[in-house]
GROMACS .gro file of C-alpha atoms in nm:
model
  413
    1UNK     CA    1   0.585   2.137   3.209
    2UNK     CA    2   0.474   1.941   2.908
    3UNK     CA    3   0.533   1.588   2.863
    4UNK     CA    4   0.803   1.447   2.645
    5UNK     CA    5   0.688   1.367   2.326
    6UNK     CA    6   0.643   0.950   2.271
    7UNK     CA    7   0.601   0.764   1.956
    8UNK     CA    8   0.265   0.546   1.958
    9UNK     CA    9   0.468   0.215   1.957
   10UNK     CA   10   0.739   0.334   2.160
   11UNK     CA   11   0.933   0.059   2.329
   12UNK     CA   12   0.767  -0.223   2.074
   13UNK     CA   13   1.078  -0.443   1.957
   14UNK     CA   14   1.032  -0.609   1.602
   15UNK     CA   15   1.200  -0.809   1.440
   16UNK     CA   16   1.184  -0.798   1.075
   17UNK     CA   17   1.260  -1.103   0.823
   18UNK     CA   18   1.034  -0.943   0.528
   19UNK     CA   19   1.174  -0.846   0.227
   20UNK     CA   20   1.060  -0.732  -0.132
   21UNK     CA   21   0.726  -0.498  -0.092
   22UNK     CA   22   0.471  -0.655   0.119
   23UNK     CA   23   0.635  -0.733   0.452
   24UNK     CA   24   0.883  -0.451   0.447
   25UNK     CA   25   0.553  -0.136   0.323
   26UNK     CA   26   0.381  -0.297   0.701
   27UNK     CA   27   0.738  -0.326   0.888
   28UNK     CA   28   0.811   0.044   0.807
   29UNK     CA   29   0.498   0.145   0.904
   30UNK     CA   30   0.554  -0.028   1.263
   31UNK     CA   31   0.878   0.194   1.267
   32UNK     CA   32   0.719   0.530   1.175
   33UNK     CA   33   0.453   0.475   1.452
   34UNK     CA   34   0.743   0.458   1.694
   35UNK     CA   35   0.870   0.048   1.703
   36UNK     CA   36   1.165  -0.037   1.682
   37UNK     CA   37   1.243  -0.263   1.396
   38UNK     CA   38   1.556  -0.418   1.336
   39UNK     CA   39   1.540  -0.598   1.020
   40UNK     CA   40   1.725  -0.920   0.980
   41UNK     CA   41   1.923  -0.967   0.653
   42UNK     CA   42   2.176  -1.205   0.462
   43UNK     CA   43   2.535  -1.133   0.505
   44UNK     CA   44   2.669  -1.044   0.204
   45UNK     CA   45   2.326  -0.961  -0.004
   46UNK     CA   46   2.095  -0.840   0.192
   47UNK     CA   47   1.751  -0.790   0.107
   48UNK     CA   48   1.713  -0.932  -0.260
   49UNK     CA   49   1.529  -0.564  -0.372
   50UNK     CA   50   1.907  -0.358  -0.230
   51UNK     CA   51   2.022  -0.461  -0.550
   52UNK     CA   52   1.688  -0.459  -0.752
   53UNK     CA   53   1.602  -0.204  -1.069
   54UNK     CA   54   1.906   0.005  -0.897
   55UNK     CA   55   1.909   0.383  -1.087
   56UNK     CA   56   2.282   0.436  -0.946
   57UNK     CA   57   2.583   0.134  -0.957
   58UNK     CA   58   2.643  -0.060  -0.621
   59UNK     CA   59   2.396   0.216  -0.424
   60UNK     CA   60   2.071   0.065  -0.252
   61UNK     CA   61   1.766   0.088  -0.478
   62UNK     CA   62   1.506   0.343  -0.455
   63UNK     CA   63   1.280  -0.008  -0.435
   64UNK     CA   64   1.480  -0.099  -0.084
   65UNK     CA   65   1.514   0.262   0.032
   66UNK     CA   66   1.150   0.367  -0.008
   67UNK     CA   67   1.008   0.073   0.177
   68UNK     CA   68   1.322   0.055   0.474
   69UNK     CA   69   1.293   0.402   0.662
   70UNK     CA   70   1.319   0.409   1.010
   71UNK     CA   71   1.455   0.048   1.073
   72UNK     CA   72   1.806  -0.081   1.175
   73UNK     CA   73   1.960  -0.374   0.980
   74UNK     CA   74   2.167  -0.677   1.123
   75UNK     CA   75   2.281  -0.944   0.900
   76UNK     CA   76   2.268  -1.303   0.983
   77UNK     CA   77   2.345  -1.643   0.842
   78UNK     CA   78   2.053  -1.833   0.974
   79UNK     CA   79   2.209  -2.172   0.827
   80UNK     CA   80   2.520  -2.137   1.056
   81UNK     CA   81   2.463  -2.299   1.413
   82UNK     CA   82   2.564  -1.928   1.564
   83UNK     CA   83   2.351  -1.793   1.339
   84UNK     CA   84   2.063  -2.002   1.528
   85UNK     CA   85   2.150  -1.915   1.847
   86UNK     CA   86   2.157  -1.494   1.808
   87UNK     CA   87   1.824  -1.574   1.644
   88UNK     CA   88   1.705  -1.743   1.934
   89UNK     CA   89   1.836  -1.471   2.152
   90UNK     CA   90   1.682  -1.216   1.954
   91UNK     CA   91   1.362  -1.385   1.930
   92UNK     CA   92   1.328  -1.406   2.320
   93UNK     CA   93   1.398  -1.029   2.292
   94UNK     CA   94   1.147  -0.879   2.065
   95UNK     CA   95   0.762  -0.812   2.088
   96UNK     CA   96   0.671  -0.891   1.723
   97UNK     CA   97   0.823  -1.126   1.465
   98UNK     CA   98   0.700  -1.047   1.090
   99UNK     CA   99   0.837  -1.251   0.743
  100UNK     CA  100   0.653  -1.294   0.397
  101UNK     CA  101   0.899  -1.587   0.332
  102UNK     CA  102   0.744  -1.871   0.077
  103UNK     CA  103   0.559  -2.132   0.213
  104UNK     CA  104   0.711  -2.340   0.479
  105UNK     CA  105   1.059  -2.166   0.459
  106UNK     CA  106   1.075  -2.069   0.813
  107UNK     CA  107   0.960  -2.414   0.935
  108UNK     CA  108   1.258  -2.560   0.697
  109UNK     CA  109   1.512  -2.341   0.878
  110UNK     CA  110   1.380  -2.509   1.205
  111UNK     CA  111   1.116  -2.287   1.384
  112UNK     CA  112   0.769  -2.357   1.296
  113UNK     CA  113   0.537  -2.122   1.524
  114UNK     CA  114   0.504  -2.392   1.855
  115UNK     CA  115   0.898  -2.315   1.870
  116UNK     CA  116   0.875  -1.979   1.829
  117UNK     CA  117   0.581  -1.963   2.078
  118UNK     CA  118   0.789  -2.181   2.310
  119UNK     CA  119   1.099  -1.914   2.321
  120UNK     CA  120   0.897  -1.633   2.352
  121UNK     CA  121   0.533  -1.712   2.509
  122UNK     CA  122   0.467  -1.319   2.421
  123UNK     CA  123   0.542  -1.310   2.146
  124UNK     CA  124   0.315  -1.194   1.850
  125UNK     CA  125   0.416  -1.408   1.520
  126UNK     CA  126   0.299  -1.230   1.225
  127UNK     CA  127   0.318  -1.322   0.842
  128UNK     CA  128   0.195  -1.282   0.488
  129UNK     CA  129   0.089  -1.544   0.288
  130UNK     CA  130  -0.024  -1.556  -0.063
  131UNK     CA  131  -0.299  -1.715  -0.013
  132UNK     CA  132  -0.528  -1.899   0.287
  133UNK     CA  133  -0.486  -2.239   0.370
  134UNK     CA  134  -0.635  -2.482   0.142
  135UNK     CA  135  -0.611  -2.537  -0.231
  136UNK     CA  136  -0.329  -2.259  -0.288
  137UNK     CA  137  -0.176  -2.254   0.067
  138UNK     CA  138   0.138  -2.384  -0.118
  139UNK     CA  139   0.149  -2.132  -0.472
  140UNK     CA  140   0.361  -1.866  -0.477
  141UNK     CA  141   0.223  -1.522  -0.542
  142UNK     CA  142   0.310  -1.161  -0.637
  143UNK     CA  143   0.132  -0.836  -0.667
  144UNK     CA  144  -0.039  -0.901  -0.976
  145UNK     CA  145  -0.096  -1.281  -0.966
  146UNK     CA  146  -0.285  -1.130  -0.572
  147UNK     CA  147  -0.465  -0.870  -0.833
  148UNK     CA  148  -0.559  -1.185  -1.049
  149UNK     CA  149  -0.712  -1.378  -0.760
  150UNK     CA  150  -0.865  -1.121  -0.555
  151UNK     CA  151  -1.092  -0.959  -0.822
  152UNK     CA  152  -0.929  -0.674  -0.904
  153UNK     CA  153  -0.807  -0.767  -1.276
  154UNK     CA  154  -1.154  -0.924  -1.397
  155UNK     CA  155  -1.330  -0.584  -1.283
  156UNK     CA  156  -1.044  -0.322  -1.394
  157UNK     CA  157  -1.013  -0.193  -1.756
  158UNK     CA  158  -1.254  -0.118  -2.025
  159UNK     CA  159  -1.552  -0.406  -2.155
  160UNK     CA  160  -1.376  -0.453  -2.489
  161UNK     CA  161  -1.054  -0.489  -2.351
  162UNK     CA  162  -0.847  -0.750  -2.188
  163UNK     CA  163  -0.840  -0.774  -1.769
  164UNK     CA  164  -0.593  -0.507  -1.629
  165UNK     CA  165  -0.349  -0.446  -1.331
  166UNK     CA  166  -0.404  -0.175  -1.113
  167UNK     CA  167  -0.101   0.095  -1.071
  168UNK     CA  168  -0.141   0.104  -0.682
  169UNK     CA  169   0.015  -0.222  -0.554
  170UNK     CA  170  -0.275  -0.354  -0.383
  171UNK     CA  171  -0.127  -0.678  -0.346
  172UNK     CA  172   0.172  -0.621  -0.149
  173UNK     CA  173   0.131  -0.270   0.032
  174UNK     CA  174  -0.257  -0.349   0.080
  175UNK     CA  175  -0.164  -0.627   0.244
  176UNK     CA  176   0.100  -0.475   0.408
  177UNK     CA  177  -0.142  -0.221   0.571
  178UNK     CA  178  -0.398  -0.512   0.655
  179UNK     CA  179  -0.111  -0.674   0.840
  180UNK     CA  180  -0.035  -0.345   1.074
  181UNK     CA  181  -0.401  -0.380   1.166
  182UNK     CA  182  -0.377  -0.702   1.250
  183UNK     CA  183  -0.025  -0.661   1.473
  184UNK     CA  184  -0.172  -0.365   1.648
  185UNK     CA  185  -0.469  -0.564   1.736
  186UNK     CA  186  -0.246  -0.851   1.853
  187UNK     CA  187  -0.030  -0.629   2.091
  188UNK     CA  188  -0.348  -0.452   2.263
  189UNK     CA  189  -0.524  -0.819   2.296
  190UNK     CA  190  -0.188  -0.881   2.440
  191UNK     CA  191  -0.218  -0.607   2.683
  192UNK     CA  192  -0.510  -0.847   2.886
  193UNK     CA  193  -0.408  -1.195   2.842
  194UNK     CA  194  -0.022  -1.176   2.805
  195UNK     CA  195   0.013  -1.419   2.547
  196UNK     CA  196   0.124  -1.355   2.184
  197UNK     CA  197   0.000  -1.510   1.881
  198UNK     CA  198  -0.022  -1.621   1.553
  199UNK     CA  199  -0.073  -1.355   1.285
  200UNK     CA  200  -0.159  -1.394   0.932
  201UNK     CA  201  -0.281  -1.194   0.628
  202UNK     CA  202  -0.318  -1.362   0.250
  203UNK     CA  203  -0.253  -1.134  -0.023
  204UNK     CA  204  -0.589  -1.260  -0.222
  205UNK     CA  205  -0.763  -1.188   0.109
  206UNK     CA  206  -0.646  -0.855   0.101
  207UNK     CA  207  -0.709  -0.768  -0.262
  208UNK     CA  208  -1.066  -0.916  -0.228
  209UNK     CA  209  -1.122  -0.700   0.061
  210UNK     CA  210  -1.062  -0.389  -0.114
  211UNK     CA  211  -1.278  -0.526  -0.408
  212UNK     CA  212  -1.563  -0.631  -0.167
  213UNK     CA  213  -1.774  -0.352  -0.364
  214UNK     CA  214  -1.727  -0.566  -0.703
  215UNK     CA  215  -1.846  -0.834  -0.454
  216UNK     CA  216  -2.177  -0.675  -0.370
  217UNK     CA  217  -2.242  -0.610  -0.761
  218UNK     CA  218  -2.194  -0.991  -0.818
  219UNK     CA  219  -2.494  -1.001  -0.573
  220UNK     CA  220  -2.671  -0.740  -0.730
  221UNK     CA  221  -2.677  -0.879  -1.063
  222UNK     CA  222  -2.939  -1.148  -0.960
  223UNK     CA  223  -3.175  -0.907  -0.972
  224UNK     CA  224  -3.094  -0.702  -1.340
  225UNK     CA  225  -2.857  -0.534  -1.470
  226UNK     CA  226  -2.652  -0.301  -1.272
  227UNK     CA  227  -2.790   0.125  -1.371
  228UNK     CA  228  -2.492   0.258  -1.264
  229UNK     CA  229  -2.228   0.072  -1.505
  230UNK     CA  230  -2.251   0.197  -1.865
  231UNK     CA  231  -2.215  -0.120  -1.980
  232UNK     CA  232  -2.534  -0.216  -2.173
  233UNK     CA  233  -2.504  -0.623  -2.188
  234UNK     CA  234  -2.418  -0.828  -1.854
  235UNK     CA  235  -2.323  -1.173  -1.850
  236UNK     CA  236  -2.320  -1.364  -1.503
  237UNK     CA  237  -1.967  -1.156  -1.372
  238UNK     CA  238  -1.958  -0.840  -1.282
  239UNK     CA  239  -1.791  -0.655  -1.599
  240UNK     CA  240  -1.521  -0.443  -1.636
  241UNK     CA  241  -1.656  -0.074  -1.628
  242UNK     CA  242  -1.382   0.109  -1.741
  243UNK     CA  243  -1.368   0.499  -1.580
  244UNK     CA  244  -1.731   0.407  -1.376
  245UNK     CA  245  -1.761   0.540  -1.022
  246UNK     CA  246  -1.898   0.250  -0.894
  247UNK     CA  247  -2.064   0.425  -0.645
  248UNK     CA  248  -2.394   0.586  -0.639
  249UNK     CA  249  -2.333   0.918  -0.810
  250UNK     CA  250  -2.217   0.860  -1.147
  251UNK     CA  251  -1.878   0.989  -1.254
  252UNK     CA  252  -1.587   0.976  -1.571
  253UNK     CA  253  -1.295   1.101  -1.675
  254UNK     CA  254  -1.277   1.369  -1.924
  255UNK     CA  255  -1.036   1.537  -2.152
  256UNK     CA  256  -0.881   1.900  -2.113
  257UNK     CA  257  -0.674   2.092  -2.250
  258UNK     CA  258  -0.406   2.079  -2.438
  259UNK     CA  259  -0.493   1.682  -2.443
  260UNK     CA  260  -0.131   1.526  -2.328
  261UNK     CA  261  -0.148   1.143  -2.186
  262UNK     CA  262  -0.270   1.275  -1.828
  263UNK     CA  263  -0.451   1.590  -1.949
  264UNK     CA  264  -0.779   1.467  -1.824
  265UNK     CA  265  -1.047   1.544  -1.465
  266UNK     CA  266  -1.239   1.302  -1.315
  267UNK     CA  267  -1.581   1.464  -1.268
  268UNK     CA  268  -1.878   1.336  -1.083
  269UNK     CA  269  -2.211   1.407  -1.112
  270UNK     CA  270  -2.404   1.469  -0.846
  271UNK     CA  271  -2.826   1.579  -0.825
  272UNK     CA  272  -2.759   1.915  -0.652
  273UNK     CA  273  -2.421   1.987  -0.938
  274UNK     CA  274  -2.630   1.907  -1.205
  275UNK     CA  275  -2.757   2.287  -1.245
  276UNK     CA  276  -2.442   2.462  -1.187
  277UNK     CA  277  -2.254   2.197  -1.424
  278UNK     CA  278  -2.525   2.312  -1.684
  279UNK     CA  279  -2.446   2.680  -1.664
  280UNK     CA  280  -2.051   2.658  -1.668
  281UNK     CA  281  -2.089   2.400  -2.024
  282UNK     CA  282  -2.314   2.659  -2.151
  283UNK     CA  283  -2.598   2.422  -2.146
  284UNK     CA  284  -2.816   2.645  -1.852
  285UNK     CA  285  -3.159   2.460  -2.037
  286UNK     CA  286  -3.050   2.151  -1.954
  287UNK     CA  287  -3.097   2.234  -1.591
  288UNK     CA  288  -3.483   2.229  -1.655
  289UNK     CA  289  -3.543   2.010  -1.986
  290UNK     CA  290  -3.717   1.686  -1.847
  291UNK     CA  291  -3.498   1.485  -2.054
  292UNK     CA  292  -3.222   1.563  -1.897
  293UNK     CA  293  -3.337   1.742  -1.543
  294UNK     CA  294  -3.333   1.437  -1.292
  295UNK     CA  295  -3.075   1.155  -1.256
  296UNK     CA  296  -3.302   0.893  -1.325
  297UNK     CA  297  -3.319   1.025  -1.680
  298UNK     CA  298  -3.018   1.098  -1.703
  299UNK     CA  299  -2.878   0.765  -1.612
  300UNK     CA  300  -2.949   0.599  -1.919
  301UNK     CA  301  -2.713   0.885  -2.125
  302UNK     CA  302  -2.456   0.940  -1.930
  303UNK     CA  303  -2.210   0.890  -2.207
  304UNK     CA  304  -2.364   1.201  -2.345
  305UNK     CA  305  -2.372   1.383  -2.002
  306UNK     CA  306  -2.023   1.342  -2.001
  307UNK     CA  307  -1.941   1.379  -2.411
  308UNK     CA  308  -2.079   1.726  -2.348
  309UNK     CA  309  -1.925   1.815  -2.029
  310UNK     CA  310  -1.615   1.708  -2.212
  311UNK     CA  311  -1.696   1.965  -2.492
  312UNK     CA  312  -1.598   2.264  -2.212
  313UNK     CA  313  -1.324   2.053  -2.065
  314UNK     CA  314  -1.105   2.003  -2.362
  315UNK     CA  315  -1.074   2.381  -2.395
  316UNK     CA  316  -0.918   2.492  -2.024
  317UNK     CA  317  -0.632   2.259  -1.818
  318UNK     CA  318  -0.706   2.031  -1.608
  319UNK     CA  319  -0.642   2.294  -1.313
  320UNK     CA  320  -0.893   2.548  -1.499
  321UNK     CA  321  -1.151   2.314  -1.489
  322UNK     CA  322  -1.063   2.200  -1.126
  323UNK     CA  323  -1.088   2.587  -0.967
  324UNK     CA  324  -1.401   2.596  -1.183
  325UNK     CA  325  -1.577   2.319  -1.072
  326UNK     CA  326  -1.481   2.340  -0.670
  327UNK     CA  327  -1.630   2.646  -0.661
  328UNK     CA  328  -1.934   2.513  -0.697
  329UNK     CA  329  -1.850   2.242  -0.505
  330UNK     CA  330  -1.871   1.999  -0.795
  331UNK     CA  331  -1.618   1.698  -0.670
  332UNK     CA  332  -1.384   1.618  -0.958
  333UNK     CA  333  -0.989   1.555  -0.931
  334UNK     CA  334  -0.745   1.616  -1.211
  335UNK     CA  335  -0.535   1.308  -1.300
  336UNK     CA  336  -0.177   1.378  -1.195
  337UNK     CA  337   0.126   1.216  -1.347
  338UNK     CA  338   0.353   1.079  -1.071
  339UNK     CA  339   0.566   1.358  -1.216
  340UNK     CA  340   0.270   1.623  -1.100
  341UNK     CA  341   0.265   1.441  -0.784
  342UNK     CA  342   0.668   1.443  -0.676
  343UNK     CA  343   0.631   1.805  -0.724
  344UNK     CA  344   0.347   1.851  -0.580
  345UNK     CA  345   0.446   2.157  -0.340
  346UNK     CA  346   0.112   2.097  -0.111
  347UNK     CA  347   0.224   1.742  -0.102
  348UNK     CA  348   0.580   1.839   0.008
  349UNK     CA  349   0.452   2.047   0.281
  350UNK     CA  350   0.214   1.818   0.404
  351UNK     CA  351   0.464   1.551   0.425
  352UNK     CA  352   0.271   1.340   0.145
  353UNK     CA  353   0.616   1.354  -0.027
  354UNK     CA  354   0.933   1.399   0.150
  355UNK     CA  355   1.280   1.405   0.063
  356UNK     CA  356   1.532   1.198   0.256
  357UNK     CA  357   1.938   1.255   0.253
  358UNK     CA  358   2.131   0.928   0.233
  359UNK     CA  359   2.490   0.887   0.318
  360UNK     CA  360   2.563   0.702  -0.035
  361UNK     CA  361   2.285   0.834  -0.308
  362UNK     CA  362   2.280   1.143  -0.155
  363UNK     CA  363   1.911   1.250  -0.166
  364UNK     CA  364   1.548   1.100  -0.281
  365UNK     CA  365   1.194   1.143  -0.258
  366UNK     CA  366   0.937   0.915  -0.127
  367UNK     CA  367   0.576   0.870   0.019
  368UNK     CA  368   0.589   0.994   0.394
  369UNK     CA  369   0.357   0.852   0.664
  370UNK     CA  370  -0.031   0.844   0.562
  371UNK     CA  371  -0.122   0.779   0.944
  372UNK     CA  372  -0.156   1.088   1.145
  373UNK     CA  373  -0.156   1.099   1.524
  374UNK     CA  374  -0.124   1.365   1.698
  375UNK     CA  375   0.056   1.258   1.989
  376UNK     CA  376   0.288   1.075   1.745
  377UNK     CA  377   0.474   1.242   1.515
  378UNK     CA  378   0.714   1.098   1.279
  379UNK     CA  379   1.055   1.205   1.090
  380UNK     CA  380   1.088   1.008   0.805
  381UNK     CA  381   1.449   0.893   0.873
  382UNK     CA  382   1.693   0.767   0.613
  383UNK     CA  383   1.690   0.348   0.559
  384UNK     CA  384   1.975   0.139   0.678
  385UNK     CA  385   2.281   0.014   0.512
  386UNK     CA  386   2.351  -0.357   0.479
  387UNK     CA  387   2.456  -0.476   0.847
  388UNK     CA  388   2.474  -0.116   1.001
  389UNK     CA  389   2.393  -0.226   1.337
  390UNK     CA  390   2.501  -0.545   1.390
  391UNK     CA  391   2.708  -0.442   1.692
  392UNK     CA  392   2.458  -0.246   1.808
  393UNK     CA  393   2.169  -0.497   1.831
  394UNK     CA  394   2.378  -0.781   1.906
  395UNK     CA  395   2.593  -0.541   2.167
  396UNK     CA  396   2.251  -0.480   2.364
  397UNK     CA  397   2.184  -0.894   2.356
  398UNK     CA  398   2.553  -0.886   2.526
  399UNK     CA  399   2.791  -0.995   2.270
  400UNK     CA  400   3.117  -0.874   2.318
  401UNK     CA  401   3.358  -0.699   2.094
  402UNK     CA  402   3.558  -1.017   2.035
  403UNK     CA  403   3.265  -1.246   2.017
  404UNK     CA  404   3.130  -1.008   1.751
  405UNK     CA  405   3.442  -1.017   1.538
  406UNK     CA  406   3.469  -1.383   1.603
  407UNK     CA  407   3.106  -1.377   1.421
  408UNK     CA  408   3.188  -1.181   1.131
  409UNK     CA  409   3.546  -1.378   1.056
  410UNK     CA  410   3.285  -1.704   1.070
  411UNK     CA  411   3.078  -1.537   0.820
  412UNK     CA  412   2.788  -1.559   1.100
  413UNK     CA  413   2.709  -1.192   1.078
   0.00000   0.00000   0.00000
């Protein structure tokens, strides 16, 4: 007989007072690996994104639905002195607390962490922050203004052009993934000491930890210029680089065929492609001419490595080129519109993309669960409406029927 299959947080109890993208992208990964999160809400409103860039009247957003899955939703007035005292009961009931209010906000409605600590001694307290304590602790931030302050923007984009924002949203679902890390850690430290305990990630800690490479080219720079950027002046800031690997094998994105917006490959360069790369161009001399044989000399052209690579490209697709160039296991990746991507059918079957029925929008598509265990396998399951489960959260806390109605008529719940 085989065991019954377990989530990897089952029996974890969180309770959820995130909202927009940063709290809720880490809460509803807590809920595919198997927790239980009940996400606490506003009567009446709701989370401020249900009504947010909405696609279809009076239906939850694709911006709430795609970052709720797998969660149940109370609503509660937190102003109201009921309101305190279910939050006190729920707080006393739950493993992990997680909010991305403003600064201060939860201390203003009366529970600064001693309280918190003091209702629950286990319990594990996490938040986001926009930025550490110090000279910031008190500014408010958002993805891009994170993007701004944690080196992203003054790296990204082209040297003639002005600092961009990234399209992933580094800021709030990068953080949101540094705060699961930092919960999970929390609960297993619990596991030996049985204590909970304060949890906190800053956005513009986040962003500057996925930048820490721009970080170690800041460094670098003391020493000369950096030979991998194609940038030929440097200042005393690591530059923007525009379509630069970064790394150590030199790479760029080039056009194909028939040259729409996203009609490009990202090819990369490395010693042992060089040869092969030469043949399929129609350049096989190049393989052997000492000008261009060895990547040292070839470091200080790659614009015209790549301007002639580009000469083959722009006459097969994207997905020529690709078949081409993989086999001879030449890395490259054709850039796909989101529109490539939501129909990816690899993607769909891999459960990259998945399409969710919901009982008032009827279906939509969005990103499944990037962490694979196998002992823990998740069903993306369809995001809550506004208050679904009030009686059934506050039911299990032992609220009865009446009391509950009593609640709602008060506007408690």
């Amino acid at each position: 007989m085989g065991k019954t299959p377990t989530k990897a947080l089952e029996g974890v109890k969180v309770l959820d007072m995130t909202h927009v993208q940063s709290g809720p992208s880490s809460t509803q990964l807590l809920a595919w690996l198997g927790a239980d999160v009940i996400k606490l809400e506003t009567p009446g409103r709701g989370d401020i994104t249900r009504g947010q860039l909405r696609d279809l009247p009076e239906v939850d957003s694709l911006y709430f639905t795609m970052l709720n899955c797998n969660k149940r939703s109370i609503t509660l007035n937190m102003k109201a002195p009921e309101g305190k005292e279910v939050f006190e009961k729920l707080v006393a009931d739950v493993d992990v607390l997680v909010e991305n209010f403003g600064p201060g906000v939860v201390e203003r409605f009366g529970y600064p962490w001693e309280k918190l600590h003091e209702l629950n001694p286990e319990l594990i307290y996490a938040s986001i922050k926009g930025f550490g304590p110090g000279r910031y602790a008190d500014f408010k931030a958002y993805e891009v203004i994170a993007q701004a302050m944690g080196g992203s923007m003054s790296t990204t984009g082209f040297e003639d052009g002005p600092p961009l924002a990234t399209g992933s949203q580094i800021g709030d679902s990068g953080t949101g993934i540094h705060l699961v890390a930092a919960i999970l850690a929390a609960l297993y430290q619990r596991t030996n000491t049985g204590r909970g305990q304060r949890v906190q990630v800053a956005m513009q800690d986040a962003v500057l930890n996925l930048c820490r490479v721009k970080l170690r080219d800041q460094q670098r720079l003391a020493h000369g210029p950096l030979g991998e950027y194609p940038n030929e002046q440097f200042g005393d800031a690591v530059p923007r680089s525009g379509n630069a690997s970064g790394g150590g094998q030199p790479g760029w994105a080039v056009r194909c065929a028939p040259g729409g917006p996203n009609d490009y490959i990202y090819v990369i360069i490395q010693p042992v492609g060089w040869k092969p790369l030469t043949e399929l161009i129609g350049r096989p001399e190049l393989a052997e001419d000492p000008a261009w044989a060895t990547p040292e000399v070839r470091l200080s052209k790659l614009d015209k490595a790549f301007a002639l690579i580009e000469e083959w490209t722009e006459k097969h697709t994207k997905w020529e080129v690709m078949d081409k160039l993989n086999a001879h296991n030449i890395p490259c990746g054709p850039i796909l519109s989101t529109k490539e991507i939501i129909e990816d059918e690899t993607l769909a079957e891999l459960g990259t993309v998945v399409e969710v029925d919901h009982p008032e929008r009827g279906t939509f598509k969005t990103v499944g669960n990037p962490l694979k265990l196998s002992d823990s396998v998740v069903e993306v399951q369809r995001p809550p409406l506004l208050g679904e489960h009030n009686d059934e959260v506050l039911g299990a806390l032992g609220y009865s029927a009446d009391r509950l109605a009593g609640l709602r008529a008060a506007g408690v719940i």
